[in-house]
Each structure stands twice: as structure tokens, then as C-alpha cells.
GROMACS .gro file of C-alpha atoms in nm:
model
  200
    1MET     CA    1  -1.838   0.739   1.354
    2GLY     CA    2  -1.628   0.861   1.069
    3LYS     CA    3  -1.697   1.102   0.846
    4TRP     CA    4  -1.600   0.776   0.505
    5ASP     CA    5  -1.868   0.589   0.699
    6HIS     CA    6  -2.230   0.608   0.601
    7GLY     CA    7  -2.341   0.307   0.790
    8VAL     CA    8  -2.239  -0.015   0.917
    9VAL     CA    9  -2.267  -0.377   0.829
   10VAL     CA   10  -2.248  -0.665   1.100
   11ASP     CA   11  -2.118  -0.963   0.965
   12ARG     CA   12  -2.137  -1.274   1.197
   13THR     CA   13  -2.060  -1.632   1.100
   14SER     CA   14  -2.095  -1.932   1.286
   15GLY     CA   15  -1.845  -2.012   1.551
   16VAL     CA   16  -1.647  -1.757   1.491
   17PRO     CA   17  -1.662  -1.329   1.599
   18ALA     CA   18  -1.885  -1.091   1.473
   19PHE     CA   19  -1.678  -0.782   1.306
   20VAL     CA   20  -1.872  -0.460   1.269
   21ARG     CA   21  -1.697  -0.297   0.927
   22PRO     CA   22  -1.816   0.023   0.755
   23SER     CA   23  -2.010  -0.051   0.435
   24ALA     CA   24  -1.876   0.233   0.255
   25ALA     CA   25  -1.567   0.211   0.015
   26ILE     CA   26  -1.291   0.429  -0.011
   27ARG     CA   27  -1.196   0.578  -0.322
   28ARG     CA   28  -0.877   0.516  -0.445
   29ILE     CA   29  -0.757   0.797  -0.704
   30ALA     CA   30  -0.482   0.699  -0.908
   31PRO     CA   31  -0.248   0.826  -1.040
   32SER     CA   32  -0.294   1.173  -0.901
   33ARG     CA   33  -0.232   1.024  -0.540
   34LEU     CA   34   0.119   0.925  -0.615
   35SER     CA   35   0.253   1.264  -0.805
   36ARG     CA   36   0.511   1.455  -0.631
   37GLU     CA   37   0.308   1.740  -0.537
   38ALA     CA   38   0.118   1.493  -0.337
   39ARG     CA   39   0.445   1.363  -0.142
   40GLU     CA   40   0.540   1.763  -0.098
   41ARG     CA   41   0.222   1.836   0.096
   42ASN     CA   42   0.233   1.478   0.306
   43ARG     CA   43  -0.063   1.328   0.117
   44GLY     CA   44   0.120   1.110  -0.099
   45ALA     CA   45  -0.089   0.745  -0.149
   46PHE     CA   46  -0.290   0.629   0.182
   47LEU     CA   47  -0.293   1.031   0.335
   48ALA     CA   48  -0.429   1.133   0.007
   49ASP     CA   49  -0.710   0.885  -0.005
   50ALA     CA   50  -0.800   0.990   0.389
   51ALA     CA   51  -0.808   1.360   0.303
   52ALA     CA   52  -1.050   1.287  -0.020
   53GLY     CA   53  -1.281   1.044   0.180
   54GLY     CA   54  -1.247   1.219   0.507
   55PHE     CA   55  -1.128   0.924   0.711
   56GLU     CA   56  -0.849   0.955   0.970
   57ALA     CA   57  -0.574   0.728   0.799
   58SER     CA   58  -0.362   0.503   1.021
   59THR     CA   59  -0.044   0.279   0.955
   60SER     CA   60   0.166   0.029   1.182
   61ALA     CA   61   0.462  -0.138   1.024
   62GLU     CA   62   0.711  -0.382   1.045
   63ILE     CA   63   1.070  -0.379   0.917
   64ARG     CA   64   1.283  -0.689   0.807
   65PHE     CA   65   1.502  -0.765   0.529
   66GLU     CA   66   1.513  -1.135   0.355
   67PRO     CA   67   1.681  -1.259   0.040
   68ALA     CA   68   1.503  -1.200  -0.298
   69GLY     CA   69   1.296  -1.505  -0.427
   70ALA     CA   70   1.237  -1.571  -0.810
   71ARG     CA   71   0.976  -1.288  -0.810
   72VAL     CA   72   1.079  -0.998  -0.664
   73ALA     CA   73   1.432  -1.077  -0.822
   74GLY     CA   74   1.189  -1.051  -1.166
   75HIS     CA   75   1.025  -0.754  -1.116
   76LEU     CA   76   1.307  -0.544  -0.899
   77ALA     CA   77   1.559  -0.632  -1.173
   78VAL     CA   78   1.792  -0.789  -0.916
   79ASP     CA   79   1.965  -1.115  -0.899
   80GLU     CA   80   1.819  -1.401  -0.679
   81GLY     CA   81   1.892  -1.358  -0.295
   82THR     CA   82   2.018  -1.030  -0.285
   83GLU     CA   83   1.924  -0.824   0.007
   84VAL     CA   84   1.607  -0.648   0.028
   85THR     CA   85   1.455  -0.409   0.267
   86VAL     CA   86   1.063  -0.509   0.360
   87ARG     CA   87   0.788  -0.272   0.501
   88ASP     CA   88   0.464  -0.464   0.586
   89ARG     CA   89   0.212  -0.253   0.703
   90VAL     CA   90  -0.151  -0.293   0.782
   91MET     CA   91  -0.395   0.063   0.702
   92ARG     CA   92  -0.668   0.146   0.862
   93ALA     CA   93  -0.932   0.407   0.846
   94ASP     CA   94  -1.134   0.548   1.115
   95GLY     CA   95  -0.966   0.223   1.289
   96VAL     CA   96  -1.087  -0.029   1.103
   97VAL     CA   97  -0.789  -0.241   0.877
   98VAL     CA   98  -0.882  -0.209   0.499
   99GLN     CA   99  -0.505  -0.295   0.345
  100LEU     CA  100  -0.233  -0.495   0.345
  101ALA     CA  101   0.065  -0.317   0.170
  102VAL     CA  102   0.458  -0.506   0.169
  103SER     CA  103   0.697  -0.333  -0.008
  104ARG     CA  104   1.072  -0.430  -0.118
  105LEU     CA  105   1.367  -0.270  -0.204
  106PRO     CA  106   1.699  -0.355  -0.271
  107ARG     CA  107   1.881  -0.288   0.037
  108GLU     CA  108   2.144  -0.074  -0.116
  109LEU     CA  109   1.932   0.203  -0.160
  110THR     CA  110   1.751   0.169   0.141
  111ARG     CA  111   2.044   0.148   0.394
  112ASP     CA  112   2.141   0.439   0.633
  113THR     CA  113   1.809   0.605   0.511
  114ALA     CA  114   1.446   0.670   0.728
  115ILE     CA  115   1.370   0.401   0.512
  116GLU     CA  116   1.446   0.148   0.740
  117ASN     CA  117   1.253   0.325   1.003
  118VAL     CA  118   0.877   0.242   1.086
  119ASP     CA  119   0.829   0.578   1.053
  120THR     CA  120   1.008   0.725   0.667
  121GLY     CA  121   0.910   1.130   0.772
  122PRO     CA  122   0.675   1.338   0.577
  123GLY     CA  123   0.644   1.251   0.205
  124GLY     CA  124   0.685   0.880   0.283
  125THR     CA  125   0.942   0.663   0.120
  126TYR     CA  126   0.941   0.802  -0.260
  127ALA     CA  127   0.991   1.077  -0.111
  128ARG     CA  128   1.318   0.956   0.055
  129LEU     CA  129   1.432   0.772  -0.238
  130GLU     CA  130   1.442   1.097  -0.422
  131GLU     CA  131   1.629   1.268  -0.124
  132ALA     CA  132   1.912   0.999  -0.202
  133GLY     CA  133   1.926   1.065  -0.545
  134HIS     CA  134   1.691   0.807  -0.668
  135GLU     CA  135   1.406   1.027  -0.871
  136ILE     CA  136   1.131   0.869  -0.951
  137GLY     CA  137   1.005   0.866  -1.363
  138SER     CA  138   0.668   0.616  -1.358
  139PHE     CA  139   0.500   0.370  -1.226
  140ALA     CA  140   0.353   0.091  -1.301
  141GLU     CA  141   0.026  -0.114  -1.125
  142HIS     CA  142  -0.086  -0.457  -1.169
  143VAL     CA  143  -0.473  -0.483  -1.079
  144GLY     CA  144  -0.582  -0.823  -0.988
  145ALA     CA  145  -0.832  -1.041  -0.759
  146ARG     CA  146  -0.856  -1.334  -0.555
  147MET     CA  147  -1.006  -1.523  -0.248
  148PRO     CA  148  -0.826  -1.418   0.025
  149THR     CA  149  -0.576  -1.658   0.238
  150PRO     CA  150  -0.687  -1.723   0.582
  151ALA     CA  151  -0.473  -1.539   0.746
  152GLU     CA  152  -0.553  -1.198   0.513
  153ALA     CA  153  -0.915  -1.296   0.609
  154THR     CA  154  -0.838  -1.254   0.968
  155ARG     CA  155  -0.608  -0.892   0.925
  156LEU     CA  156  -0.832  -0.788   0.717
  157GLN     CA  157  -1.156  -0.893   0.931
  158LEU     CA  158  -1.376  -0.986   0.637
  159SER     CA  159  -1.664  -1.247   0.607
  160ASP     CA  160  -1.681  -1.537   0.398
  161GLY     CA  161  -1.694  -1.511   0.065
  162VAL     CA  162  -1.566  -1.160   0.009
  163ALA     CA  163  -1.295  -1.125  -0.216
  164VAL     CA  164  -0.947  -0.907  -0.202
  165ILE     CA  165  -0.819  -0.691  -0.504
  166THR     CA  166  -0.398  -0.722  -0.563
  167VAL     CA  167  -0.237  -0.478  -0.688
  168THR     CA  168   0.119  -0.494  -0.734
  169ARG     CA  169   0.313  -0.127  -0.793
  170ILE     CA  170   0.653  -0.081  -0.932
  171ALA     CA  171   0.835   0.246  -0.911
  172TYR     CA  172   1.050   0.345  -1.153
  173ALA     CA  173   1.328   0.587  -1.163
  174VAL     CA  174   1.411   0.816  -1.409
  175GLY     CA  175   1.555   0.541  -1.694
  176GLY     CA  176   1.395   0.290  -1.619
  177THR     CA  177   1.567   0.114  -1.285
  178PRO     CA  178   1.300  -0.072  -1.037
  179LEU     CA  179   1.340   0.064  -0.706
  180GLU     CA  180   0.999  -0.046  -0.536
  181MET     CA  181   0.800  -0.344  -0.561
  182ASN     CA  182   0.462  -0.280  -0.319
  183ASP     CA  183   0.199  -0.577  -0.301
  184MET     CA  184  -0.124  -0.462  -0.185
  185VAL     CA  185  -0.403  -0.698  -0.050
  186LEU     CA  186  -0.752  -0.443  -0.008
  187ALA     CA  187  -1.047  -0.547   0.077
  188ALA     CA  188  -1.332  -0.575  -0.177
  189ASP     CA  189  -1.644  -0.451   0.015
  190ARG     CA  190  -1.441  -0.103   0.105
  191TYR     CA  191  -1.232   0.013  -0.199
  192GLU     CA  192  -1.325   0.162  -0.512
  193LEU     CA  193  -1.017   0.198  -0.751
  194SER     CA  194  -1.036   0.489  -0.960
  195TYR     CA  195  -0.822   0.583  -1.293
  196GLU     CA  196  -0.737   0.897  -1.455
  197TRP     CA  197  -0.516   1.047  -1.671
  198PRO     CA  198  -0.550   1.302  -1.941
  199ALA     CA  199  -0.547   1.181  -2.316
  200GLY     CA  200  -0.330   1.279  -2.626
   0.00000   0.00000   0.00000
């Protein structure tokens, strides 16, 4: 049992396998998890959550390329049909799937970089963008909640009636140009979202 898991719950629905899932929540603290300092220590995003929560993080990724649809084109400020790089990831905490994340970036930013590799290297995608001269200036996150699709429920091993948290994050360069759109789907019974910022 991992450090982050204070117990388990067995979900059993008639006709489907039983899932053993953690009963404790992962605390996702923003914006510190996205800081340049965290990336330099290779503790950005999900790895920062793991360090804070004491669980072992693992991620599997698939890379593909596709034309941008209307929604993606709008968020990335590109024309529909523009080729984008897609990083489709499944994130696990102590072996349990807790998050699905699909990042899309204009391919002109990723071509000939490690962003098109499964392993992007220390600091991840954002570190590679900055190495290529695209300094990140800000992030915006749009948070929602809904019931999962059947595919999401299966991948996240959700029991009936469990909702998902959705987070769409846009990373902007200094000057405001969108660099990345990341659609995340989090198991609502495993996550707590915490946002901290200075008063001023």
C-alpha cells in the first residue's frame, strides 16, 4: 500500500469486475506545481503532487499528430486544420489510474524536439518549450465537473455515480501567444484541487 493511501474501497457493480481503489484524495496544489523552480528540480505538475503526497507517480504516453478542430484551434489561436502534436497520457499513483491528460501543441513548436518523444526529459514539455526559446509567461485553468464517458469510467476504474473533474489548462508565452492546451480528466473521488496565490 502506498504512502498516500490511507485505506482502500472495493467497488463492485453487478456484472463487472471489482475495483480496489484508494480512499484518500490526491491534493493538487496550484500554481506552485507549475513553477519554473519545480521544473528545474524535475518536480513539475504531477511529479510535484507525488512529492507532496508521498505516492509513486508513473505515466504512460502515446504521441500522435492530427489537424486542429474548431475548439483546439480557438484555444491555440491557430487556423482549423493546423497540424498539432498530441500527447495522450495516463497517470497513475501507486499503480492506480487517477488522471487522463491530453496535451495539444502546434506542431511548429514541437518538431525536432523531445516533446515528440514519449519521455520528454527532465522538466517535461514546458522545459523543452523554454529551451526552444518559448518562454512561458502564464497559465490559465478552466475547471468543471461532469459524469464520465464510458471509456473514461473504464480507464479510471470508476464505480457507478462517480463524477470526474475536468481541467483545461492553457500555457501562454510571454506576450500572450498560446503554446499548449491540456485537457485533464481527474477521478473526483481521488482528487482535491487547491489554489494558492499571493494577495496584492
